[in-house]
C-alpha cells in the first residue's frame, strides 16, 4: 500500500478563466514531490464535463482517458479515492463555492476557502459589505442590479466591473459620462450584478495570506502594469501577457503603510472566514491610507504568479508552499470531523 498522499488536482472549469486555471494546475502538478504525492488530475471542460487524466501535467494537453458527466447526484467516484483535493479553479463554477460544496458532500479534504468564504469573496459587493461591518476600509462602490439605471456618484475616471468575476474580465475604466452606459452593458454580459467603483489615485499593492486559525501575511508587493491592451490599468493583458506587469517587493510605500497592508490583509482574510490561502489586493493612497479592494481565494498559482512570488520573497519556496497548503487542508478536515451535526 502506498504511503504517499493521494492528491487530486482539479483544473479548468466553465468560466472565462479556464486557460489560466489549466496553466496554474500544470505548474502545481510539476512542483508536487512524486516521492510524497500520488497525483490524479481532473479537468473540467468549458462545457462542464469532468475529465479524468493521469497525474502528469502533460495530461492536460492530451485526450482524456474517461469523460464523466456533470456531477448532479453523487460526486465523481474518483474524489472518494483521494486523500486531499487541490481545486485550482478561477472564477465562477469553481472559486465561488460550487465545487467546494461538492467536495464537502463528498467528505474529502480540500485546499483553500470553504463554501461560505468562497461564495462571499467571489461577490465583491458582499465582500466589501462584510469588511465595512468589521471596520476594514475598502474602495467605495455602488451596486447596480437588473433594472437599475447606470449611475456614478464618484466622478471620472471610474471603474465598472461585474461583481462576481475575476481576471479583469468585463471591466472598463470609464473616462467620462459618455462611456458609462456601454461599460455597464459590457459588465452585464458577464454578471447580473455590476459595480461602479471609485478610481483610487495611489499604489496598487498585493499581499498573500496563508493559514487556518492563525494566518500569516507575506511581504507585500507593488503591481506596476505594462499591459499591451492599450489601457493604463491592471487589465487582463497586464496580468497574463509575458512582461505585462512588474512586481516590486517591497512596495515603494512607507514601512508603516506596508505593515498596514499586511495587517488589513489578515483582517480581511479572517473577516470573510477564509482558510488556507488568499491574495488580498489593496491600494495605498497618496496620503498613506490603505484600502482593501478585493480578496482572491484561489489566486493565480503558477510558480511565477504574484501569490507564489510574494511567499518566495518571504522565505517560503513554491514547493514548500504547496506542502503547507495540503497540511492545512488535512488539518481542517480532521478538526471539523470532530463536530457534531
mmCIF file of C-alpha atoms in Angstrom:
data_model
loop_
_atom_site.group_PDB
_atom_site.id
_atom_site.type_symbol
_atom_site.label_atom_id
_atom_site.label_comp_id
_atom_site.label_asym_id
_atom_site.label_seq_id
_atom_site.Cartn_x
_atom_site.Cartn_y
_atom_site.Cartn_z
ATOM 1 C CA UNK A 1 0.000 0.000 0.000
ATOM 2 C CA UNK A 2 1.404 3.405 -0.985
ATOM 3 C CA UNK A 3 2.401 5.762 1.828
ATOM 4 C CA UNK A 4 2.180 8.745 -0.499
ATOM 5 C CA UNK A 5 -0.586 11.291 -0.085
ATOM 6 C CA UNK A 6 -3.155 10.832 -2.851
ATOM 7 C CA UNK A 7 -3.878 14.245 -4.377
ATOM 8 C CA UNK A 8 -6.474 15.182 -6.977
ATOM 9 C CA UNK A 9 -5.776 18.436 -8.818
ATOM 10 C CA UNK A 10 -8.929 19.915 -10.345
ATOM 11 C CA UNK A 11 -8.349 22.368 -13.192
ATOM 12 C CA UNK A 12 -10.154 24.171 -15.985
ATOM 13 C CA UNK A 13 -13.774 24.997 -15.302
ATOM 14 C CA UNK A 14 -16.595 26.687 -17.150
ATOM 15 C CA UNK A 15 -15.505 30.290 -16.577
ATOM 16 C CA UNK A 16 -13.608 32.621 -18.894
ATOM 17 C CA UNK A 17 -10.540 31.923 -16.733
ATOM 18 C CA UNK A 18 -10.352 28.292 -17.881
ATOM 19 C CA UNK A 19 -6.945 28.522 -19.564
ATOM 20 C CA UNK A 20 -5.431 30.401 -16.634
ATOM 21 C CA UNK A 21 -6.594 27.619 -14.335
ATOM 22 C CA UNK A 22 -5.032 24.945 -16.553
ATOM 23 C CA UNK A 23 -1.703 26.806 -16.585
ATOM 24 C CA UNK A 24 -1.775 27.088 -12.786
ATOM 25 C CA UNK A 25 -2.579 23.396 -12.448
ATOM 26 C CA UNK A 26 0.315 22.359 -14.697
ATOM 27 C CA UNK A 27 2.704 24.315 -12.504
ATOM 28 C CA UNK A 28 1.265 22.804 -9.309
ATOM 29 C CA UNK A 29 1.481 19.235 -10.627
ATOM 30 C CA UNK A 30 5.089 19.695 -11.718
ATOM 31 C CA UNK A 31 6.019 21.068 -8.275
ATOM 32 C CA UNK A 32 4.426 18.292 -6.199
ATOM 33 C CA UNK A 33 7.134 15.895 -4.985
ATOM 34 C CA UNK A 34 6.404 12.459 -6.542
ATOM 35 C CA UNK A 35 8.032 10.778 -3.541
ATOM 36 C CA UNK A 36 5.413 12.354 -1.278
ATOM 37 C CA UNK A 37 2.357 12.644 -3.518
ATOM 38 C CA UNK A 38 0.425 10.408 -5.877
ATOM 39 C CA UNK A 39 -1.333 12.801 -8.231
ATOM 40 C CA UNK A 40 -4.558 12.429 -10.203
ATOM 41 C CA UNK A 41 -5.717 15.252 -12.468
ATOM 42 C CA UNK A 42 -9.324 16.120 -13.159
ATOM 43 C CA UNK A 43 -10.050 18.727 -15.814
ATOM 44 C CA UNK A 44 -13.454 20.390 -16.019
ATOM 45 C CA UNK A 45 -14.166 21.378 -19.602
ATOM 46 C CA UNK A 46 -15.705 24.650 -20.751
ATOM 47 C CA UNK A 47 -18.884 22.593 -21.297
ATOM 48 C CA UNK A 48 -18.844 21.495 -17.644
ATOM 49 C CA UNK A 49 -17.832 17.886 -18.241
ATOM 50 C CA UNK A 50 -15.331 16.296 -15.861
ATOM 51 C CA UNK A 51 -12.370 14.508 -17.470
ATOM 52 C CA UNK A 52 -10.008 12.116 -15.727
ATOM 53 C CA UNK A 53 -6.323 12.212 -16.645
ATOM 54 C CA UNK A 54 -3.089 10.734 -15.392
ATOM 55 C CA UNK A 55 -1.024 12.565 -12.773
ATOM 56 C CA UNK A 56 1.200 14.311 -15.298
ATOM 57 C CA UNK A 57 0.827 17.976 -16.170
ATOM 58 C CA UNK A 58 1.235 16.899 -19.805
ATOM 59 C CA UNK A 59 -2.050 15.018 -19.452
ATOM 60 C CA UNK A 60 -3.858 18.331 -19.556
ATOM 61 C CA UNK A 61 -2.778 18.613 -23.211
ATOM 62 C CA UNK A 62 -3.779 15.079 -24.263
ATOM 63 C CA UNK A 63 -7.074 13.354 -24.998
ATOM 64 C CA UNK A 64 -8.658 12.151 -21.775
ATOM 65 C CA UNK A 65 -8.921 8.569 -20.612
ATOM 66 C CA UNK A 66 -12.506 8.926 -19.427
ATOM 67 C CA UNK A 67 -15.201 11.565 -19.548
ATOM 68 C CA UNK A 68 -17.652 11.972 -16.691
ATOM 69 C CA UNK A 69 -20.995 13.730 -16.920
ATOM 70 C CA UNK A 70 -21.533 16.879 -14.934
ATOM 71 C CA UNK A 71 -21.997 15.611 -11.356
ATOM 72 C CA UNK A 72 -25.662 16.028 -10.469
ATOM 73 C CA UNK A 73 -26.256 13.386 -7.819
ATOM 74 C CA UNK A 74 -23.249 11.892 -6.092
ATOM 75 C CA UNK A 75 -19.735 13.285 -6.641
ATOM 76 C CA UNK A 76 -17.397 11.649 -9.141
ATOM 77 C CA UNK A 77 -16.117 8.353 -7.824
ATOM 78 C CA UNK A 78 -12.506 9.489 -8.121
ATOM 79 C CA UNK A 79 -12.960 12.050 -5.369
ATOM 80 C CA UNK A 80 -13.733 9.300 -2.897
ATOM 81 C CA UNK A 81 -10.396 7.647 -3.618
ATOM 82 C CA UNK A 82 -8.045 10.516 -2.745
ATOM 83 C CA UNK A 83 -6.711 11.992 0.488
ATOM 84 C CA UNK A 84 -6.959 15.653 -0.495
ATOM 85 C CA UNK A 85 -8.136 17.795 -3.397
ATOM 86 C CA UNK A 86 -6.395 20.843 -4.823
ATOM 87 C CA UNK A 87 -9.101 22.857 -6.638
ATOM 88 C CA UNK A 88 -7.014 25.102 -8.888
ATOM 89 C CA UNK A 89 -10.050 26.827 -10.380
ATOM 90 C CA UNK A 90 -10.637 30.506 -11.054
ATOM 91 C CA UNK A 91 -13.885 32.397 -11.333
ATOM 92 C CA UNK A 92 -17.475 31.119 -11.324
ATOM 93 C CA UNK A 93 -18.177 27.372 -11.111
ATOM 94 C CA UNK A 94 -15.010 26.694 -9.138
ATOM 95 C CA UNK A 95 -13.785 29.568 -6.989
ATOM 96 C CA UNK A 96 -17.267 30.599 -5.884
ATOM 97 C CA UNK A 97 -18.191 27.777 -3.504
ATOM 98 C CA UNK A 98 -19.829 25.473 -6.043
ATOM 99 C CA UNK A 99 -17.018 22.920 -6.261
ATOM 100 C CA UNK A 100 -16.244 23.404 -2.568
ATOM 101 C CA UNK A 101 -19.821 22.361 -1.802
ATOM 102 C CA UNK A 102 -19.382 19.240 -3.899
ATOM 103 C CA UNK A 103 -16.208 18.372 -2.005
ATOM 104 C CA UNK A 104 -17.979 18.913 1.311
ATOM 105 C CA UNK A 105 -20.701 16.484 0.218
ATOM 106 C CA UNK A 106 -18.001 14.009 -0.816
ATOM 107 C CA UNK A 107 -16.362 14.352 2.613
ATOM 108 C CA UNK A 108 -12.954 14.989 1.036
ATOM 109 C CA UNK A 109 -10.328 17.412 2.436
ATOM 110 C CA UNK A 110 -9.571 20.250 0.046
ATOM 111 C CA UNK A 111 -7.208 23.195 -0.139
ATOM 112 C CA UNK A 112 -8.475 26.722 0.290
ATOM 113 C CA UNK A 113 -11.551 28.561 1.458
ATOM 114 C CA UNK A 114 -14.755 26.776 2.351
ATOM 115 C CA UNK A 115 -18.182 27.206 0.798
ATOM 116 C CA UNK A 116 -19.197 30.371 2.639
ATOM 117 C CA UNK A 117 -15.904 32.226 2.234
ATOM 118 C CA UNK A 118 -15.571 31.206 -1.420
ATOM 119 C CA UNK A 119 -19.030 32.493 -2.303
ATOM 120 C CA UNK A 120 -18.619 35.649 -0.238
ATOM 121 C CA UNK A 121 -15.249 36.666 -1.652
ATOM 122 C CA UNK A 122 -16.310 35.979 -5.239
ATOM 123 C CA UNK A 123 -19.016 38.614 -4.798
ATOM 124 C CA UNK A 124 -17.142 41.909 -4.491
ATOM 125 C CA UNK A 125 -20.269 43.705 -3.302
ATOM 126 C CA UNK A 126 -20.906 41.325 -0.391
ATOM 127 C CA UNK A 127 -17.217 41.058 0.479
ATOM 128 C CA UNK A 128 -16.961 44.828 0.845
ATOM 129 C CA UNK A 129 -20.086 44.849 2.997
ATOM 130 C CA UNK A 130 -18.559 42.350 5.416
ATOM 131 C CA UNK A 131 -15.287 44.278 5.545
ATOM 132 C CA UNK A 132 -17.091 47.520 6.293
ATOM 133 C CA UNK A 133 -19.022 45.802 9.093
ATOM 134 C CA UNK A 134 -15.687 44.686 10.592
ATOM 135 C CA UNK A 135 -14.181 48.175 10.372
ATOM 136 C CA UNK A 136 -11.915 47.417 7.399
ATOM 137 C CA UNK A 137 -11.579 50.297 4.922
ATOM 138 C CA UNK A 138 -12.484 49.344 1.348
ATOM 139 C CA UNK A 139 -12.713 51.110 -2.003
ATOM 140 C CA UNK A 140 -16.069 52.827 -2.456
ATOM 141 C CA UNK A 141 -18.572 51.478 -4.962
ATOM 142 C CA UNK A 142 -22.253 51.417 -5.820
ATOM 143 C CA UNK A 143 -24.097 48.292 -6.927
ATOM 144 C CA UNK A 144 -26.362 48.072 -9.984
ATOM 145 C CA UNK A 145 -28.819 45.198 -10.222
ATOM 146 C CA UNK A 146 -31.023 44.194 -13.121
ATOM 147 C CA UNK A 147 -33.298 47.094 -13.998
ATOM 148 C CA UNK A 148 -31.158 49.732 -12.271
ATOM 149 C CA UNK A 149 -30.152 52.687 -14.398
ATOM 150 C CA UNK A 150 -26.390 53.343 -14.685
ATOM 151 C CA UNK A 151 -25.250 55.895 -12.125
ATOM 152 C CA UNK A 152 -21.927 57.168 -10.888
ATOM 153 C CA UNK A 153 -21.567 59.315 -7.745
ATOM 154 C CA UNK A 154 -17.761 59.355 -7.815
ATOM 155 C CA UNK A 155 -16.829 61.475 -10.806
ATOM 156 C CA UNK A 156 -14.438 60.299 -13.512
ATOM 157 C CA UNK A 157 -12.473 58.213 -14.182
ATOM 158 C CA UNK A 158 -14.348 55.313 -12.610
ATOM 159 C CA UNK A 159 -14.232 51.522 -12.931
ATOM 160 C CA UNK A 160 -17.234 49.440 -13.972
ATOM 161 C CA UNK A 161 -16.986 45.711 -13.339
ATOM 162 C CA UNK A 162 -19.006 42.515 -12.898
ATOM 163 C CA UNK A 163 -19.470 41.852 -9.191
ATOM 164 C CA UNK A 164 -18.710 38.119 -9.464
ATOM 165 C CA UNK A 165 -15.876 37.593 -11.915
ATOM 166 C CA UNK A 166 -12.091 37.812 -11.944
ATOM 167 C CA UNK A 167 -9.005 38.384 -14.078
ATOM 168 C CA UNK A 168 -10.263 41.831 -15.124
ATOM 169 C CA UNK A 169 -12.812 40.262 -17.495
ATOM 170 C CA UNK A 170 -15.672 42.628 -18.326
ATOM 171 C CA UNK A 171 -14.040 45.606 -16.615
ATOM 172 C CA UNK A 172 -13.886 49.102 -18.121
ATOM 173 C CA UNK A 173 -12.101 52.198 -16.920
ATOM 174 C CA UNK A 174 -14.624 54.874 -17.854
ATOM 175 C CA UNK A 175 -13.204 58.316 -18.550
ATOM 176 C CA UNK A 176 -16.428 60.296 -18.991
ATOM 177 C CA UNK A 177 -20.190 60.026 -18.664
ATOM 178 C CA UNK A 178 -20.459 59.215 -22.365
ATOM 179 C CA UNK A 179 -18.870 55.804 -21.771
ATOM 180 C CA UNK A 180 -20.830 54.744 -18.699
ATOM 181 C CA UNK A 181 -23.806 53.037 -20.375
ATOM 182 C CA UNK A 182 -21.588 50.982 -22.683
ATOM 183 C CA UNK A 183 -19.368 49.890 -19.776
ATOM 184 C CA UNK A 184 -22.364 48.781 -17.718
ATOM 185 C CA UNK A 185 -23.731 46.871 -20.712
ATOM 186 C CA UNK A 186 -20.400 45.043 -21.095
ATOM 187 C CA UNK A 187 -20.278 44.122 -17.410
ATOM 188 C CA UNK A 188 -23.879 42.873 -17.537
ATOM 189 C CA UNK A 189 -22.917 40.393 -20.227
ATOM 190 C CA UNK A 190 -20.921 38.619 -17.503
ATOM 191 C CA UNK A 191 -22.996 39.175 -14.367
ATOM 192 C CA UNK A 192 -26.438 40.369 -13.302
ATOM 193 C CA UNK A 193 -24.841 42.495 -10.586
ATOM 194 C CA UNK A 194 -22.450 45.292 -11.568
ATOM 195 C CA UNK A 195 -20.199 47.551 -9.503
ATOM 196 C CA UNK A 196 -19.368 51.151 -10.284
ATOM 197 C CA UNK A 197 -16.185 51.664 -8.283
ATOM 198 C CA UNK A 198 -14.228 54.790 -7.421
ATOM 199 C CA UNK A 199 -10.837 55.404 -9.011
ATOM 200 C CA UNK A 200 -8.138 55.449 -6.335
ATOM 201 C CA UNK A 201 -5.069 57.558 -7.034
ATOM 202 C CA UNK A 202 -2.378 55.531 -5.318
ATOM 203 C CA UNK A 203 -0.148 52.472 -5.394
ATOM 204 C CA UNK A 204 -1.661 49.040 -6.067
ATOM 205 C CA UNK A 205 -0.220 46.606 -3.516
ATOM 206 C CA UNK A 206 -0.990 42.903 -3.140
ATOM 207 C CA UNK A 207 -0.369 40.608 -0.194
ATOM 208 C CA UNK A 208 -0.575 36.838 0.243
ATOM 209 C CA UNK A 209 -2.186 35.221 3.280
ATOM 210 C CA UNK A 210 -1.577 31.639 4.394
ATOM 211 C CA UNK A 211 -3.007 29.579 7.222
ATOM 212 C CA UNK A 212 -6.101 28.405 9.058
ATOM 213 C CA UNK A 213 -6.693 29.560 12.613
ATOM 214 C CA UNK A 214 -3.524 31.693 12.786
ATOM 215 C CA UNK A 215 -2.986 33.065 9.261
ATOM 216 C CA UNK A 216 0.183 34.896 8.313
ATOM 217 C CA UNK A 217 0.830 37.560 5.684
ATOM 218 C CA UNK A 218 3.565 37.526 3.082
ATOM 219 C CA UNK A 219 5.680 40.505 2.261
ATOM 220 C CA UNK A 220 3.508 42.827 0.178
ATOM 221 C CA UNK A 221 4.365 43.647 -3.417
ATOM 222 C CA UNK A 222 3.637 46.614 -5.668
ATOM 223 C CA UNK A 223 1.966 45.992 -9.017
ATOM 224 C CA UNK A 224 3.295 48.014 -11.949
ATOM 225 C CA UNK A 225 1.239 47.325 -15.091
ATOM 226 C CA UNK A 226 2.843 47.232 -18.538
ATOM 227 C CA UNK A 227 -0.102 45.608 -20.315
ATOM 228 C CA UNK A 228 -0.428 45.558 -24.064
ATOM 229 C CA UNK A 229 -4.164 46.151 -24.263
ATOM 230 C CA UNK A 230 -3.788 49.880 -24.799
ATOM 231 C CA UNK A 231 -5.038 50.781 -21.312
ATOM 232 C CA UNK A 232 -3.366 52.330 -18.286
ATOM 233 C CA UNK A 233 -4.509 49.896 -15.589
ATOM 234 C CA UNK A 234 -4.004 46.305 -14.428
ATOM 235 C CA UNK A 235 -6.107 44.646 -17.118
ATOM 236 C CA UNK A 236 -6.114 41.069 -18.458
ATOM 237 C CA UNK A 237 -3.097 41.721 -20.682
ATOM 238 C CA UNK A 238 -1.075 43.159 -17.808
ATOM 239 C CA UNK A 239 -1.949 40.171 -15.627
ATOM 240 C CA UNK A 240 -1.143 37.368 -18.054
ATOM 241 C CA UNK A 241 0.940 38.508 -21.029
ATOM 242 C CA UNK A 242 4.681 37.979 -20.773
ATOM 243 C CA UNK A 243 6.165 41.220 -19.491
ATOM 244 C CA UNK A 244 2.727 42.645 -18.801
ATOM 245 C CA UNK A 245 3.482 43.581 -15.213
ATOM 246 C CA UNK A 246 6.288 44.077 -12.762
ATOM 247 C CA UNK A 247 6.119 43.012 -9.125
ATOM 248 C CA UNK A 248 8.216 45.176 -6.802
ATOM 249 C CA UNK A 249 8.980 43.665 -3.379
ATOM 250 C CA UNK A 250 8.907 45.520 -1.042
ATOM 251 C CA UNK A 251 6.489 48.089 -2.479
ATOM 252 C CA UNK A 252 7.511 51.717 -2.842
ATOM 253 C CA UNK A 253 5.410 52.887 0.084
ATOM 254 C CA UNK A 254 6.308 53.750 3.646
ATOM 255 C CA UNK A 255 7.246 50.931 6.004
ATOM 256 C CA UNK A 256 4.214 51.821 8.097
ATOM 257 C CA UNK A 257 1.908 51.536 5.079
ATOM 258 C CA UNK A 258 3.446 48.184 4.067
ATOM 259 C CA UNK A 259 2.865 46.818 7.561
ATOM 260 C CA UNK A 260 -0.676 48.142 7.450
ATOM 261 C CA UNK A 261 -1.265 46.263 4.174
ATOM 262 C CA UNK A 262 -0.161 43.042 5.886
ATOM 263 C CA UNK A 263 -2.430 43.665 8.861
ATOM 264 C CA UNK A 264 -5.564 44.557 6.887
ATOM 265 C CA UNK A 265 -4.950 41.581 4.574
ATOM 266 C CA UNK A 266 -5.037 39.208 7.524
ATOM 267 C CA UNK A 267 -8.020 41.101 8.952
ATOM 268 C CA UNK A 268 -9.946 40.725 5.671
ATOM 269 C CA UNK A 269 -8.990 37.034 5.475
ATOM 270 C CA UNK A 270 -10.393 36.422 8.966
ATOM 271 C CA UNK A 271 -13.448 38.649 8.498
ATOM 272 C CA UNK A 272 -14.503 36.694 5.407
ATOM 273 C CA UNK A 273 -13.970 33.336 7.162
ATOM 274 C CA UNK A 274 -11.179 32.247 4.817
ATOM 275 C CA UNK A 275 -8.793 29.376 5.423
ATOM 276 C CA UNK A 276 -5.801 28.026 3.545
ATOM 277 C CA UNK A 277 -4.816 30.772 1.155
ATOM 278 C CA UNK A 278 -5.813 34.083 -0.368
ATOM 279 C CA UNK A 279 -4.337 37.065 -2.155
ATOM 280 C CA UNK A 280 -5.595 40.422 -0.961
ATOM 281 C CA UNK A 281 -5.491 43.370 -3.364
ATOM 282 C CA UNK A 282 -5.141 46.814 -1.789
ATOM 283 C CA UNK A 283 -4.450 50.426 -2.654
ATOM 284 C CA UNK A 284 -2.156 52.706 -0.698
ATOM 285 C CA UNK A 285 -3.317 56.261 -1.305
ATOM 286 C CA UNK A 286 -1.010 59.245 -1.654
ATOM 287 C CA UNK A 287 -1.905 60.099 1.967
ATOM 288 C CA UNK A 288 -0.763 56.649 3.132
ATOM 289 C CA UNK A 289 -4.243 55.247 3.743
ATOM 290 C CA UNK A 290 -4.712 51.535 2.962
ATOM 291 C CA UNK A 291 -7.907 50.433 1.209
ATOM 292 C CA UNK A 292 -8.831 46.802 0.521
ATOM 293 C CA UNK A 293 -10.196 46.306 -2.998
ATOM 294 C CA UNK A 294 -10.840 42.571 -3.220
ATOM 295 C CA UNK A 295 -9.755 39.149 -1.977
ATOM 296 C CA UNK A 296 -9.000 36.179 -4.237
ATOM 297 C CA UNK A 297 -9.477 32.793 -2.559
ATOM 298 C CA UNK A 298 -7.754 30.896 -5.401
ATOM 299 C CA UNK A 299 -5.185 33.296 -6.847
ATOM 300 C CA UNK A 300 -3.159 32.531 -9.945
ATOM 301 C CA UNK A 301 -0.925 29.674 -8.918
ATOM 302 C CA UNK A 302 1.977 29.205 -11.292
ATOM 303 C CA UNK A 303 5.461 29.431 -9.811
ATOM 304 C CA UNK A 304 5.715 32.943 -11.277
ATOM 305 C CA UNK A 305 2.282 34.135 -10.131
ATOM 306 C CA UNK A 306 2.096 37.003 -7.663
ATOM 307 C CA UNK A 307 0.964 34.832 -4.732
ATOM 308 C CA UNK A 308 3.866 32.399 -5.115
ATOM 309 C CA UNK A 309 6.392 35.196 -5.694
ATOM 310 C CA UNK A 310 5.272 37.020 -2.560
ATOM 311 C CA UNK A 311 5.789 33.972 -0.381
ATOM 312 C CA UNK A 312 9.053 33.064 -2.079
ATOM 313 C CA UNK A 313 10.301 36.559 -1.203
ATOM 314 C CA UNK A 314 9.063 35.874 2.335
ATOM 315 C CA UNK A 315 11.227 32.740 2.595
ATOM 316 C CA UNK A 316 8.717 30.050 1.572
ATOM 317 C CA UNK A 317 9.571 28.419 -1.787
ATOM 318 C CA UNK A 318 6.811 27.251 -4.141
ATOM 319 C CA UNK A 319 7.028 23.520 -3.370
ATOM 320 C CA UNK A 320 7.023 24.167 0.359
ATOM 321 C CA UNK A 321 4.043 26.492 -0.046
ATOM 322 C CA UNK A 322 2.127 23.620 -1.650
ATOM 323 C CA UNK A 323 3.150 21.297 1.185
ATOM 324 C CA UNK A 324 1.823 23.766 3.733
ATOM 325 C CA UNK A 325 -1.472 24.213 1.907
ATOM 326 C CA UNK A 326 -2.045 20.457 1.798
ATOM 327 C CA UNK A 327 -1.226 20.223 5.506
ATOM 328 C CA UNK A 328 -3.746 22.971 6.269
ATOM 329 C CA UNK A 329 -6.419 21.161 4.241
ATOM 330 C CA UNK A 330 -5.870 17.920 6.128
ATOM 331 C CA UNK A 331 -5.787 19.714 9.489
ATOM 332 C CA UNK A 332 -9.087 21.488 8.819
ATOM 333 C CA UNK A 333 -10.785 18.282 7.705
ATOM 334 C CA UNK A 334 -9.667 16.464 10.831
ATOM 335 C CA UNK A 335 -10.713 19.382 13.054
ATOM 336 C CA UNK A 336 -14.160 19.728 11.539
ATOM 337 C CA UNK A 337 -14.646 15.976 11.556
ATOM 338 C CA UNK A 338 -14.964 16.191 15.330
ATOM 339 C CA UNK A 339 -18.001 18.473 15.145
ATOM 340 C CA UNK A 340 -21.429 17.041 15.940
ATOM 341 C CA UNK A 341 -24.194 17.643 13.394
#
